[in-house]
Coordinates of C-alpha atoms (C1' of nucleotides) in Angstrom, one line a residue:
Chain A
X1 CA -17.3 -2.3 -30.2
X2 CA -16.0 1.0 -28.7
X3 CA -14.9 -1.0 -25.6
X4 CA -13.0 -3.5 -27.7
X5 CA -11.1 -0.7 -29.5
X6 CA -10.3 0.9 -26.2
X7 CA -8.9 -2.4 -24.8
X8 CA -6.7 -2.8 -27.9
X9 CA -5.3 0.7 -27.5
X10 CA -4.6 0.1 -23.8
X11 CA -2.9 -3.2 -24.6
X12 CA -0.9 -1.7 -27.4
X13 CA 0.2 1.2 -25.2
X14 CA 1.4 -1.2 -22.5
X15 CA 3.3 -3.3 -25.0
X16 CA 4.9 -0.2 -26.5
X17 CA 6.0 0.9 -23.0
X18 CA 7.5 -2.5 -22.4
X19 CA 9.4 -2.3 -25.6
X20 CA 10.7 1.2 -24.8
X21 CA 8.8 2.8 -27.6
X22 CA 6.8 4.9 -25.1
X23 CA 8.5 6.5 -22.1
X24 CA 5.6 6.3 -19.6
X25 CA 2.9 3.7 -18.9
X26 CA 0.5 6.4 -17.7
X27 CA -2.6 6.6 -19.8
X28 CA -4.8 9.7 -19.5
X29 CA -8.5 9.7 -20.0
X30 CA -8.8 9.2 -23.7
X31 CA -11.7 9.3 -26.1
X32 CA -12.7 6.6 -28.6
X33 CA -15.2 8.2 -31.0
X34 CA -16.9 7.6 -34.3
X35 CA -15.5 10.2 -36.7
X36 CA -18.0 12.3 -38.7
X37 CA -16.3 11.4 -42.0
X38 CA -16.0 8.0 -43.4
X39 CA -12.5 8.8 -44.6
X40 CA -11.5 8.9 -41.0
X41 CA -12.4 5.3 -40.4
X42 CA -14.8 3.6 -38.1
X43 CA -13.3 4.7 -34.8
X44 CA -10.7 7.3 -33.8
X45 CA -8.8 8.0 -30.7
X46 CA -7.1 11.2 -29.4
X47 CA -4.7 9.0 -27.4
X48 CA -1.5 10.4 -29.0
X49 CA -2.5 14.1 -28.6
X50 CA -3.5 13.9 -25.0
X51 CA -0.4 11.8 -24.1
X52 CA 2.0 14.3 -25.6
X53 CA 2.7 16.0 -22.3
X54 CA 3.1 12.8 -20.3
X55 CA 5.3 11.0 -22.9
X56 CA 7.2 14.2 -23.6
X57 CA 7.0 13.3 -27.3
X58 CA 5.2 14.9 -30.3
X59 CA 1.7 13.4 -30.9
X60 CA 2.5 12.0 -34.3
X61 CA 5.6 10.2 -32.9
X62 CA 3.5 8.6 -30.2
X63 CA 0.9 7.6 -32.7
X64 CA 3.5 5.9 -34.9
X65 CA 4.7 3.9 -31.9
X66 CA 1.3 2.9 -30.9
X67 CA 0.3 1.9 -34.4
X68 CA 3.3 -0.3 -34.8
X69 CA 2.4 -1.9 -31.5
X70 CA -1.2 -2.4 -32.6
X71 CA 0.1 -4.0 -35.8
X72 CA 2.2 -6.4 -33.8
X73 CA -0.8 -7.3 -31.7
X74 CA -2.9 -7.9 -34.9
X75 CA -0.3 -10.3 -36.2
X76 CA 0.0 -12.3 -33.0
X77 CA -3.7 -12.4 -32.1
X78 CA -6.0 -13.8 -34.7
X79 CA -9.0 -12.3 -33.1
X80 CA -7.6 -8.7 -33.3
X81 CA -6.2 -9.4 -36.7
X82 CA -9.5 -10.3 -38.2
X83 CA -11.2 -7.3 -36.6
X84 CA -8.9 -4.5 -37.9
X85 CA -8.4 -3.8 -41.5
X86 CA -5.9 -0.9 -41.1
X87 CA -4.9 1.8 -38.7
X88 CA -3.7 5.2 -39.8
X89 CA -2.3 8.4 -38.4
X90 CA -4.2 11.5 -39.5
X91 CA -4.2 15.3 -38.9
X92 CA -2.5 16.4 -35.7
X93 CA -2.2 12.9 -34.4
X94 CA -5.5 11.1 -34.5
X95 CA -5.3 7.3 -34.7
X96 CA -8.0 6.1 -37.1
X97 CA -9.2 2.5 -37.1
X98 CA -10.7 0.9 -40.1
X99 CA -12.6 -2.3 -39.3
X100 CA -13.3 -5.2 -41.5
X101 CA -16.9 -6.1 -42.3
X102 CA -16.4 -9.3 -40.5
X103 CA -15.9 -7.4 -37.2
X104 CA -19.6 -6.3 -37.3
X105 CA -21.4 -9.6 -37.9
X106 CA -21.5 -10.8 -34.3
X107 CA -23.6 -7.7 -33.5
X108 CA -26.5 -9.3 -35.3
X109 CA -26.2 -12.6 -33.6
X110 CA -26.2 -10.8 -30.3
X111 CA -29.4 -8.8 -31.2
X112 CA -31.3 -12.0 -32.3
X113 CA -30.2 -13.9 -29.2
X114 CA -30.7 -11.2 -26.6
X115 CA -33.9 -10.0 -28.2
X116 CA -35.7 -7.7 -25.7
X117 CA -32.6 -7.4 -23.5
X118 CA -30.4 -6.3 -26.4
X119 CA -29.0 -2.8 -25.5
X120 CA -29.4 -3.5 -21.7
X121 CA -26.5 -2.5 -19.6
X122 CA -25.2 -3.3 -16.1
X123 CA -23.8 0.2 -15.6
X124 CA -26.3 0.9 -12.8
X125 CA -25.0 -2.0 -10.7
X126 CA -28.5 -2.4 -9.2
X127 CA -28.2 0.9 -7.4
X128 CA -31.5 1.9 -5.9
X129 CA -33.0 4.9 -7.6
X130 CA -36.3 6.6 -7.1
X131 CA -37.8 8.7 -9.8
X132 CA -40.7 10.9 -8.6
X133 CA -42.7 12.7 -11.2
X134 CA -46.0 14.4 -12.1
X135 CA -47.0 14.6 -8.4
X136 CA -49.9 16.9 -9.3
X137 CA -52.3 18.3 -6.8
X138 CA -55.6 16.3 -7.0
X139 CA -57.5 19.6 -7.5
X140 CA -57.9 19.4 -11.2
X141 CA -57.1 17.4 -14.3
X142 CA -53.6 17.0 -15.7
X143 CA -52.6 19.6 -18.3
X144 CA -50.0 19.6 -21.0
X145 CA -47.1 20.5 -18.7
X146 CA -47.8 17.5 -16.6
X147 CA -47.8 15.5 -19.8
X148 CA -44.3 16.4 -20.6
X149 CA -43.2 15.7 -17.1
X150 CA -45.0 12.4 -17.2
X151 CA -43.3 11.4 -20.5
X152 CA -39.9 12.4 -19.3
X153 CA -40.2 10.8 -15.8
X154 CA -41.6 7.6 -17.1
X155 CA -38.9 7.3 -19.8
X156 CA -36.1 8.2 -17.5
X157 CA -37.3 5.4 -15.3
X158 CA -37.4 2.9 -18.1
X159 CA -34.0 3.9 -19.4
X160 CA -32.4 3.8 -16.0
X161 CA -33.9 0.4 -15.4
X162 CA -32.7 -0.9 -18.8
X163 CA -29.2 0.5 -17.8
X164 CA -29.1 -1.7 -14.8
X165 CA -30.5 0.5 -12.0
X166 CA -33.1 -0.7 -9.5
X167 CA -35.7 1.9 -10.2
X168 CA -38.9 2.8 -8.4
X169 CA -41.4 5.2 -10.0
X170 CA -43.4 7.2 -7.6
X171 CA -46.3 9.8 -7.6
X172 CA -46.5 12.1 -4.6
X173 CA -50.1 13.0 -3.9
X174 CA -50.5 16.5 -2.4
X175 CA -53.7 15.5 -0.6
X176 CA -53.3 17.7 2.4
X177 CA -53.2 21.4 3.0
X178 CA -54.9 24.4 1.8
X179 CA -55.5 23.5 -1.8
X180 CA -57.7 20.6 -0.8
X181 CA -59.8 22.8 1.4
X182 CA -60.1 25.3 -1.5
X183 CA -61.2 22.5 -3.7
X184 CA -63.9 21.6 -1.2
X185 CA -65.0 25.2 -1.0
X186 CA -65.1 25.5 -4.8
X187 CA -67.4 22.5 -5.1
X188 CA -69.6 23.6 -2.1
X189 CA -70.2 27.1 -3.6
X190 CA -71.1 25.6 -6.9
X191 CA -73.6 23.4 -5.1
X192 CA -75.1 26.3 -3.3
X193 CA -75.4 28.1 -6.6
X194 CA -77.2 25.1 -8.0
X195 CA -79.6 25.4 -5.0
X196 CA -80.4 28.9 -6.2
X197 CA -78.3 30.8 -3.8
X198 CA -76.9 34.0 -5.3
X199 CA -73.2 33.7 -4.4
X200 CA -70.4 35.2 -6.4
X201 CA -67.8 32.5 -7.2
X202 CA -64.6 33.6 -5.5
X203 CA -61.6 34.3 -7.7
X204 CA -59.2 32.2 -5.7
X205 CA -61.4 29.1 -6.1
X206 CA -60.9 26.6 -8.9
X207 CA -62.7 27.9 -12.0
X208 CA -62.9 24.9 -14.3
X209 CA -66.1 23.3 -15.5
X210 CA -65.1 20.0 -13.8
X211 CA -66.0 21.6 -10.5
X212 CA -69.6 22.0 -11.6
X213 CA -69.6 18.4 -12.7
X214 CA -68.4 17.3 -9.3
X215 CA -71.1 19.5 -7.6
X216 CA -73.8 17.8 -9.8
X217 CA -72.5 14.4 -8.9
X218 CA -72.7 15.2 -5.2
X219 CA -76.1 16.7 -5.6
X220 CA -77.4 13.6 -7.3
X221 CA -75.9 11.3 -4.7
X222 CA -76.9 13.2 -1.6
X223 CA -80.0 15.0 -2.6
X224 CA -81.3 18.3 -1.4
X225 CA -80.8 17.5 2.3
X226 CA -77.1 18.0 1.7
X227 CA -77.7 21.7 1.8
X228 CA -78.9 21.5 5.4
X229 CA -75.4 20.3 6.5
X230 CA -73.1 22.3 8.6
X231 CA -70.8 24.3 6.3
X232 CA -67.5 23.0 7.6
X233 CA -68.7 19.5 7.4
X234 CA -70.1 20.0 3.9
X235 CA -66.9 21.5 2.6
X236 CA -64.9 18.6 4.1
X237 CA -67.2 16.2 2.5
X238 CA -66.9 17.9 -0.9
X239 CA -63.1 18.1 -0.6
X240 CA -62.8 14.4 0.2
X241 CA -65.2 13.4 -2.6
X242 CA -63.7 15.7 -5.2
X243 CA -60.1 14.9 -4.4
X244 CA -60.8 11.1 -4.6
X245 CA -62.7 11.5 -7.9
X246 CA -60.0 13.8 -9.4
X247 CA -57.2 11.5 -8.4
X248 CA -59.1 8.6 -10.0
X249 CA -59.2 10.6 -13.2
X250 CA -55.5 11.5 -13.0
X251 CA -54.7 7.8 -12.7
X252 CA -56.8 7.0 -15.7
X253 CA -55.3 9.7 -17.8
X254 CA -51.8 8.6 -16.9
X255 CA -52.7 5.0 -17.7
X256 CA -54.1 6.0 -21.1
X257 CA -50.8 7.8 -21.6
X258 CA -48.9 4.6 -20.9
X259 CA -47.5 5.8 -17.6
X260 CA -47.5 3.6 -14.6
X261 CA -46.2 4.0 -11.1
X262 CA -44.8 1.6 -8.6
X263 CA -46.1 3.6 -5.8
X264 CA -48.6 6.4 -5.1
X265 CA -47.4 8.2 -2.0
X266 CA -49.9 10.3 0.0
X267 CA -48.8 13.5 1.7
X268 CA -51.5 13.1 4.3
X269 CA -50.0 9.8 5.3
X270 CA -46.9 11.7 6.4
X271 CA -49.0 13.7 8.8
X272 CA -51.0 10.7 9.9
X273 CA -47.8 8.9 10.8
X274 CA -46.5 12.0 12.6
X275 CA -43.5 12.2 10.3
X276 CA -43.8 15.9 9.6
X277 CA -43.6 16.8 13.3
X278 CA -40.8 14.3 13.7
X279 CA -38.8 16.0 10.9
X280 CA -39.3 19.4 12.5
X281 CA -38.3 18.1 15.9
X282 CA -35.3 16.5 14.4
X283 CA -34.2 19.8 12.9
X284 CA -35.0 21.6 16.2
X285 CA -32.7 19.2 18.1
X286 CA -29.9 20.1 15.7
X287 CA -30.6 23.8 16.2
X288 CA -31.5 24.2 12.6
X289 CA -34.9 25.8 13.4
X290 CA -35.6 29.1 15.1
X291 CA -38.6 31.2 15.8
X292 CA -39.3 34.6 14.3
X293 CA -42.5 36.7 14.0
X294 CA -44.5 33.8 15.4
X295 CA -43.3 31.4 12.7
X296 CA -40.7 28.6 12.7
X297 CA -37.9 29.0 10.2
X298 CA -35.4 26.4 8.9
X299 CA -31.9 27.7 8.5
X300 CA -31.6 26.7 4.8
X301 CA -29.3 29.7 4.3
X302 CA -26.6 27.8 6.2
X303 CA -26.8 25.1 3.4
X304 CA -26.6 27.4 0.4
X305 CA -30.2 28.7 0.0
X306 CA -30.7 32.4 -0.6
X307 CA -32.7 32.8 2.6
X308 CA -34.2 30.9 5.4
X309 CA -37.6 29.3 4.9
X310 CA -40.7 29.0 7.0
X311 CA -41.8 25.5 8.0
X312 CA -44.6 26.4 10.5
X313 CA -46.6 29.6 9.8
X314 CA -47.6 32.0 12.6
X315 CA -51.2 30.5 12.4
X316 CA -49.7 27.2 13.5
X317 CA -50.1 25.4 10.1
X318 CA -47.2 23.7 8.5
X319 CA -46.1 24.8 5.0
X320 CA -45.8 22.5 2.0
X321 CA -42.1 22.7 2.5
X322 CA -42.3 21.1 5.9
X323 CA -44.0 18.0 4.5
X324 CA -41.6 18.0 1.7
X325 CA -38.7 17.8 4.1
X326 CA -40.3 14.9 5.8
X327 CA -41.1 13.3 2.5
X328 CA -37.5 13.4 1.3
X329 CA -36.2 12.1 4.6
X330 CA -38.6 9.3 4.3
X331 CA -37.3 8.5 0.7
X332 CA -33.8 8.0 1.9
X333 CA -34.9 5.9 4.8
X334 CA -36.5 3.6 2.3
X335 CA -33.0 2.9 1.1
X336 CA -32.7 4.9 -2.1
X337 CA -29.1 5.9 -3.0
X338 CA -30.3 8.4 -5.6
X339 CA -33.5 10.4 -5.5
X340 CA -34.5 12.1 -8.7
X341 CA -37.4 14.6 -8.7
X342 CA -38.9 15.7 -12.0
X343 CA -40.3 19.2 -11.8
X344 CA -41.7 21.9 -14.0
X345 CA -39.3 24.8 -14.7
X346 CA -41.5 27.1 -12.7
X347 CA -40.4 25.3 -9.5
X348 CA -36.7 25.8 -10.0
X349 CA -36.5 28.2 -7.1
X350 CA -37.5 25.2 -4.9
X351 CA -34.4 23.2 -5.6
X352 CA -32.0 24.9 -3.3
X353 CA -34.3 24.6 -0.2
X354 CA -35.0 20.9 -0.7
X355 CA -31.3 20.4 -1.3
X356 CA -30.6 22.3 1.9
X357 CA -33.0 20.1 3.8
X358 CA -31.4 16.9 2.3
X359 CA -28.0 18.0 3.4
X360 CA -29.2 19.1 6.8
X361 CA -30.7 15.7 7.4
X362 CA -27.3 14.1 6.8
X363 CA -27.3 13.2 3.1
X364 CA -25.1 14.5 0.4
X365 CA -26.1 16.9 -2.2
X366 CA -25.3 14.4 -4.9
X367 CA -27.9 12.1 -3.6
X368 CA -30.6 14.5 -4.7
X369 CA -31.2 15.4 -8.3
X370 CA -33.8 17.4 -10.0
X371 CA -34.8 17.1 -13.6
X372 CA -36.1 20.5 -14.5
X373 CA -38.5 20.2 -17.4
X374 CA -39.0 23.5 -19.3
X375 CA -42.4 24.7 -20.2
X376 CA -44.6 23.5 -23.0
X377 CA -45.9 26.1 -25.5
X378 CA -49.1 24.7 -26.9
X379 CA -49.9 25.7 -30.5
X380 CA -52.4 25.0 -33.1
X381 CA -51.2 25.7 -36.7
X382 CA -48.5 27.9 -35.3
X383 CA -50.9 30.0 -33.2
X384 CA -50.4 29.9 -29.4
X385 CA -53.1 28.5 -27.1
X386 CA -53.8 30.2 -23.8
X387 CA -53.3 27.9 -20.8
X388 CA -54.5 29.6 -17.7
X389 CA -55.4 27.4 -14.8
X390 CA -57.1 30.3 -13.1
X391 CA -59.4 30.9 -16.0
X392 CA -60.1 27.2 -15.9
X393 CA -60.0 26.8 -19.7
X394 CA -56.7 24.9 -20.0
X395 CA -56.0 22.1 -22.4
X396 CA -55.8 18.8 -20.5
X397 CA -53.5 15.9 -21.1
X398 CA -56.6 13.9 -21.9
X399 CA -57.6 16.4 -24.6
X400 CA -54.2 15.9 -26.2
X401 CA -54.1 12.1 -26.0
X402 CA -57.7 11.9 -27.3
X403 CA -56.8 14.2 -30.2
X404 CA -53.3 13.1 -31.4
X405 CA -52.9 9.7 -29.7
X406 CA -50.6 8.4 -27.0
X407 CA -47.7 7.5 -29.3
X408 CA -47.5 10.8 -31.2
X409 CA -47.9 12.8 -27.9
X410 CA -45.2 10.9 -26.1
X411 CA -42.8 11.0 -29.0
X412 CA -43.3 14.7 -29.4
X413 CA -42.7 15.4 -25.7
X414 CA -39.5 13.4 -25.8
X415 CA -38.2 14.7 -29.1
X416 CA -36.3 17.6 -27.6
X417 CA -34.1 18.1 -24.6
X418 CA -36.2 19.1 -21.6
X419 CA -33.7 21.9 -21.1
X420 CA -35.4 23.7 -23.9
X421 CA -38.9 25.0 -24.0
X422 CA -41.1 22.9 -26.3
X423 CA -43.5 24.0 -29.0
X424 CA -46.2 21.4 -29.2
X425 CA -48.4 21.9 -32.3
X426 CA -51.6 19.9 -32.0
X427 CA -52.2 20.0 -35.8
X428 CA -48.7 18.9 -36.5
X429 CA -48.9 16.0 -34.0
X430 CA -52.0 14.8 -35.8
X431 CA -50.6 14.7 -39.3
X432 CA -49.8 11.3 -40.6
X433 CA -46.9 12.2 -42.7
X434 CA -43.3 13.0 -42.6
X435 CA -43.9 16.2 -40.5
X436 CA -44.6 13.8 -37.7
X437 CA -41.5 11.9 -36.6
X438 CA -43.4 9.1 -34.8
X439 CA -44.7 7.6 -38.0
X440 CA -41.2 7.8 -39.6
X441 CA -39.9 5.5 -36.9
X442 CA -43.0 3.3 -36.5
X443 CA -43.1 2.8 -40.3
X444 CA -39.7 1.0 -40.1
X445 CA -41.1 -1.5 -37.8
X446 CA -44.3 -2.1 -39.8
X447 CA -42.3 -2.3 -43.1
X448 CA -40.0 -4.9 -41.7
X449 CA -42.9 -6.9 -40.4
X450 CA -44.3 -6.9 -43.9
X451 CA -41.1 -8.2 -45.3
X452 CA -40.9 -11.0 -42.8
X453 CA -44.5 -12.0 -43.3
X454 CA -43.8 -12.2 -47.0
X455 CA -40.7 -14.3 -46.5
X456 CA -42.7 -16.7 -44.4
X457 CA -45.5 -16.9 -47.0
X458 CA -42.9 -17.8 -49.5
X459 CA -41.5 -20.5 -47.2
X460 CA -38.1 -18.8 -47.0
X461 CA -38.3 -18.8 -43.3
X462 CA -40.5 -20.8 -40.9
X463 CA -41.1 -18.1 -38.4
X464 CA -41.0 -14.3 -38.7
X465 CA -38.9 -14.3 -35.5
X466 CA -35.6 -16.2 -35.2
X467 CA -32.6 -16.1 -32.9
X468 CA -29.7 -16.9 -35.1
X469 CA -28.2 -14.9 -37.9
X470 CA -27.9 -16.7 -41.3
X471 CA -25.2 -16.2 -43.9
X472 CA -24.1 -12.9 -42.3
X473 CA -20.9 -13.0 -44.3
X474 CA -22.9 -12.0 -47.4
X475 CA -23.8 -8.6 -45.9
X476 CA -21.2 -6.5 -47.7
X477 CA -23.0 -3.5 -49.0
X478 CA -22.0 -0.2 -47.5
X479 CA -25.5 0.5 -46.4
X480 CA -25.5 -2.9 -44.6
X481 CA -22.3 -2.3 -42.7
X482 CA -23.6 1.2 -41.8
X483 CA -26.9 -0.2 -40.4
X484 CA -25.1 -2.8 -38.3
X485 CA -22.8 -0.1 -36.9
X486 CA -25.8 1.9 -35.8
X487 CA -27.4 -1.2 -34.3
X488 CA -24.1 -1.8 -32.4
X489 CA -24.2 1.8 -31.0
X490 CA -27.6 1.2 -29.3
X491 CA -26.2 0.2 -25.9
X492 CA -23.8 3.2 -25.9
X493 CA -26.8 5.4 -26.5
X494 CA -28.8 3.8 -23.7
X495 CA -25.8 4.3 -21.4
X496 CA -25.4 7.9 -22.4
X497 CA -29.1 8.5 -22.0
X498 CA -29.0 7.0 -18.5
X499 CA -25.9 8.9 -17.5
X500 CA -27.2 12.3 -18.6
X501 CA -30.8 11.5 -17.7
X502 CA -31.8 12.7 -21.1
X503 CA -34.4 10.5 -23.0
X504 CA -34.1 12.6 -26.2
X505 CA -30.8 10.8 -26.8
X506 CA -32.9 7.7 -27.6
X507 CA -35.2 9.8 -29.8
X508 CA -32.2 11.1 -31.8
X509 CA -30.8 7.6 -32.0
X510 CA -34.1 6.2 -33.3
X511 CA -34.3 8.9 -36.0
X512 CA -30.8 8.0 -37.3
X513 CA -31.6 4.3 -37.3
X514 CA -34.9 4.8 -39.1
X515 CA -33.2 7.0 -41.7
X516 CA -30.5 4.5 -42.4
X517 CA -33.1 1.8 -42.7
X518 CA -35.4 3.7 -45.1
X519 CA -32.3 4.5 -47.3
X520 CA -31.3 0.8 -47.3
X521 CA -34.9 -0.3 -48.1
X522 CA -35.1 2.0 -51.1
X523 CA -31.8 0.9 -52.5
X524 CA -31.8 -2.9 -51.9
X525 CA -34.5 -5.5 -52.0
X526 CA -34.4 -7.9 -49.1
X527 CA -36.3 -10.8 -50.7
X528 CA -34.6 -11.7 -54.0
X529 CA -34.1 -14.9 -56.1
X530 CA -30.8 -15.3 -54.3
X531 CA -32.0 -17.5 -51.3
X532 CA -28.7 -17.3 -49.4
X533 CA -28.5 -13.5 -49.6
X534 CA -32.2 -13.2 -48.8
X535 CA -31.6 -15.1 -45.5
X536 CA -28.7 -12.8 -44.6
X537 CA -30.8 -9.7 -45.3
X538 CA -33.7 -11.1 -43.4
X539 CA -31.4 -11.5 -40.4
X540 CA -30.3 -7.9 -40.8
X541 CA -33.8 -6.4 -41.0
X542 CA -35.0 -8.6 -38.1
X543 CA -32.2 -7.1 -36.1
X544 CA -33.3 -3.6 -37.0
X545 CA -36.9 -4.4 -36.1
X546 CA -35.9 -5.6 -32.6
X547 CA -33.7 -2.6 -31.9
X548 CA -36.5 -0.2 -33.1
X549 CA -38.9 -2.0 -30.8
X550 CA -36.5 -1.9 -27.8
X551 CA -35.8 1.8 -28.2
X552 CA -39.4 2.8 -28.7
X553 CA -40.3 0.8 -25.6
X554 CA -38.0 2.9 -23.6
X555 CA -39.9 6.0 -24.7
X556 CA -43.2 4.3 -24.0
X557 CA -44.2 4.3 -27.7
X558 CA -45.7 1.2 -29.4
X559 CA -44.1 -0.6 -32.3
X560 CA -46.9 -1.5 -34.7
X561 CA -46.9 -4.6 -36.9
X562 CA -48.7 -2.8 -39.6
X563 CA -49.8 0.8 -40.4
Chain B
rG1 C1' -31.5 43.3 -8.8
rC2 C1' -30.7 38.0 -8.0
rG3 C1' -31.4 32.8 -9.6
rC4 C1' -32.4 28.7 -13.3
rC5 C1' -33.0 27.5 -18.6
rU6 C1' -32.2 29.0 -23.7
rG7 C1' -29.8 31.8 -28.1
rU8 C1' -26.6 27.0 -34.0
rA9 C1' -29.6 27.1 -41.7
rG10 C1' -35.9 30.8 -43.4
rC11 C1' -38.6 27.5 -39.2
rU12 C1' -38.1 23.6 -35.1
rC13 C1' -33.9 21.6 -33.0
rA14 C1' -29.4 17.7 -32.5
rG15 C1' -24.3 18.3 -31.5
rC16 C1' -22.0 21.1 -25.6
rU17 C1' -17.6 15.6 -20.0
rG18 C1' -13.0 20.4 -26.2
rG19 C1' -11.0 17.3 -31.8
rA20 C1' -10.4 16.8 -38.2
rU21 C1' -14.7 19.9 -43.7
rA22 C1' -20.8 22.2 -37.9
rG23 C1' -25.7 17.9 -38.7
rA24 C1' -31.1 16.4 -39.0
rG25 C1' -36.3 17.2 -39.9
rC26 C1' -39.7 20.9 -41.9
rA27 C1' -40.3 24.7 -45.6
rA28 C1' -38.1 25.8 -51.1
rC29 C1' -36.4 23.7 -55.8
rG30 C1' -35.5 19.2 -59.1
rG31 C1' -36.1 13.9 -59.5
rA32 C1' -37.7 8.3 -58.1
rC33 C1' -43.8 4.1 -57.4
rU34 C1' -45.7 -2.4 -63.0
rU35 C1' -41.3 -3.8 -57.1
rC36 C1' -40.9 -6.5 -49.7
rU37 C1' -46.2 -0.5 -47.5
rA38 C1' -44.1 6.5 -51.6
rA39 C1' -46.4 7.5 -43.9
rU40 C1' -40.4 6.3 -48.2
rC41 C1' -36.0 7.6 -51.0
rC42 C1' -32.2 10.5 -54.0
rG43 C1' -30.3 15.3 -55.3
rU44 C1' -29.8 21.0 -55.1
rA45 C1' -29.7 25.2 -52.2
rG46 C1' -29.2 27.3 -47.4
rG47 C1' -24.9 28.8 -41.4
rU48 C1' -19.9 35.5 -39.1
rC49 C1' -22.7 28.5 -34.1
rG50 C1' -26.2 36.0 -30.1
rC51 C1' -21.7 39.7 -29.4
rA52 C1' -16.6 40.6 -27.3
rG53 C1' -12.5 38.8 -24.9
rG54 C1' -9.7 34.6 -22.5
rU55 C1' -7.7 29.3 -21.8
rU56 C1' -5.7 25.5 -25.5
rC57 C1' -1.8 22.3 -30.4
rG58 C1' -7.2 22.7 -31.3
rA59 C1' -13.5 26.1 -29.0
rA60 C1' -20.4 25.7 -31.2
rU61 C1' -18.5 23.0 -26.8
rC62 C1' -14.7 25.3 -21.1
rC63 C1' -14.0 30.5 -18.4
rU64 C1' -15.3 36.0 -18.0
rG65 C1' -18.2 40.1 -19.5
rC66 C1' -22.2 42.0 -22.3
rC67 C1' -26.9 41.6 -25.3
rA68 C1' -31.8 39.1 -26.1
rG69 C1' -35.9 35.7 -24.8
rG70 C1' -38.6 32.2 -21.2
rC71 C1' -39.4 31.1 -16.1
rG72 C1' -39.0 32.1 -11.0
rU73 C1' -37.9 35.2 -6.9
rA74 C1' -44.6 34.2 -0.5
rC75 C1' -45.6 32.7 6.6
rC76 C1' -49.1 29.6 -2.0
rA77 C1' -48.7 24.9 -3.6

RNA sequence: GCGCCUGUAGCUCAGCUGGAUAGAGCAACGGACUUCUAAUCCGUAGGUCGCAGGUUCGAAUCCUGCCAGGCGUACCA
């Protein structure tokens, strides 16, 4: 609808210029917005105010000319005439549009016809985008922080895809390097302890109980003869076994959390294919790498980083950064125009150096984006939980999903902008009442299903799902127009969410739609003796049901038929 | 010190590509179930938008400086 209003304003401005009522045909970037107050109409534009300088006329004078031009348009075009009830000047020069009820009815037909595609946009123009998220080391189970990143990454992927981008979701497995060796050592030492050897468990090894479980599994499988093995060989075996097992667990946990990936990308595969060395050689050939103190340094400072960074240590081993350079090069070679990484806020210092490497390898800074997800503060009844990976007693994502459920967890993670830290209260997320927003929204879907089922039982409709609105002209209550207006705004919200990469836009939208529905439900009965009106209202609530489902789907939350 | 994020109602937060009287949920108080699910609704109360300047016809929103909190600042990942 916003686009329609904008077109009318542009047409009217052009006409006014042709008539000499406006002095210039230049149109600055104007806003069409929904005013906060009903008395300001359905839509409002600041066209007159921002045109004042160009037109060399006072804003109210411009507004008058434009309004008279719009009125002429409305008289000559039946389509526009039936849309607009009145247009007013207000305040310093706002032009306020009041639309007729009739203007809104087509929205419902569109929803029923387009169904699961309602709200989809083509703004992405099939641009290839990669969203990489979670990417946890396979050295331990996923924790709460990963959960937030997973929910954000997965939803951003869904939203971009719905907004017309060609999206690939990827998990980068850090299955190479020191942390894997440490994992192997951790398991091996636990094994030796089991065999009765008195060894103190090193502080820099992984402390969690899951390490002992892994050791037990290996012991069961391999038997006592495993202790006779050469230590290096044994550690390598433990590392491989443990990483594989942990990765399997990570996949399961994510799947239970409703998160799926198009690709799992192994860091080790970069080494196996020689791509890390190739990346280093490439930078060397461009004189972007130099040697100092026995190590190789990348000149990231030349590209805006605070200092230069080591890619090969003086012991000859490559750093994590080196494989990351190769990884990002590889992403662009796969043809992505946009690469989006979802990281925890504690990695923010890493952005500049990756950005530097992206630019150094010939891409533009705009092609690399990072979604920085602020930390999660886990609470129980307002009291903080300690999450220390070193102590090994952290709350896992699985713990949370098991305790509060997938839907509540995802909705909670996406309820706030990821720019802010998030307080996640386990007790609150478990409550099945209005403290917990997920039920507020899901309840709408279940309630409507109940209404539709009843209508079917009473033979008012043949099917609880239909694709054409009925008697829409009977929807004249203020609450009905209001609901349709919110349904109409879904696509704009999808686009805004995709543009800003902020899934909580959809959360906020869902809350306002749910609130409008619950109000309506309490004030008006859908099924009444008036068969004609009943059909109209059934069309309306079916529209609400579909939009709730579509929006929840973007957030990875299910829309239940009953609760 | 430097860098990133944040500071809006008692609490948790929307609003931030500038617009008209700053919104929601929770908590508090008062109401609404013989009805399509009360996991709901209606009403009341509650705010110098961290502080100080600046830009603008107009600032919670943009700029500068300060104050406060979180995170980071490795030849770790």
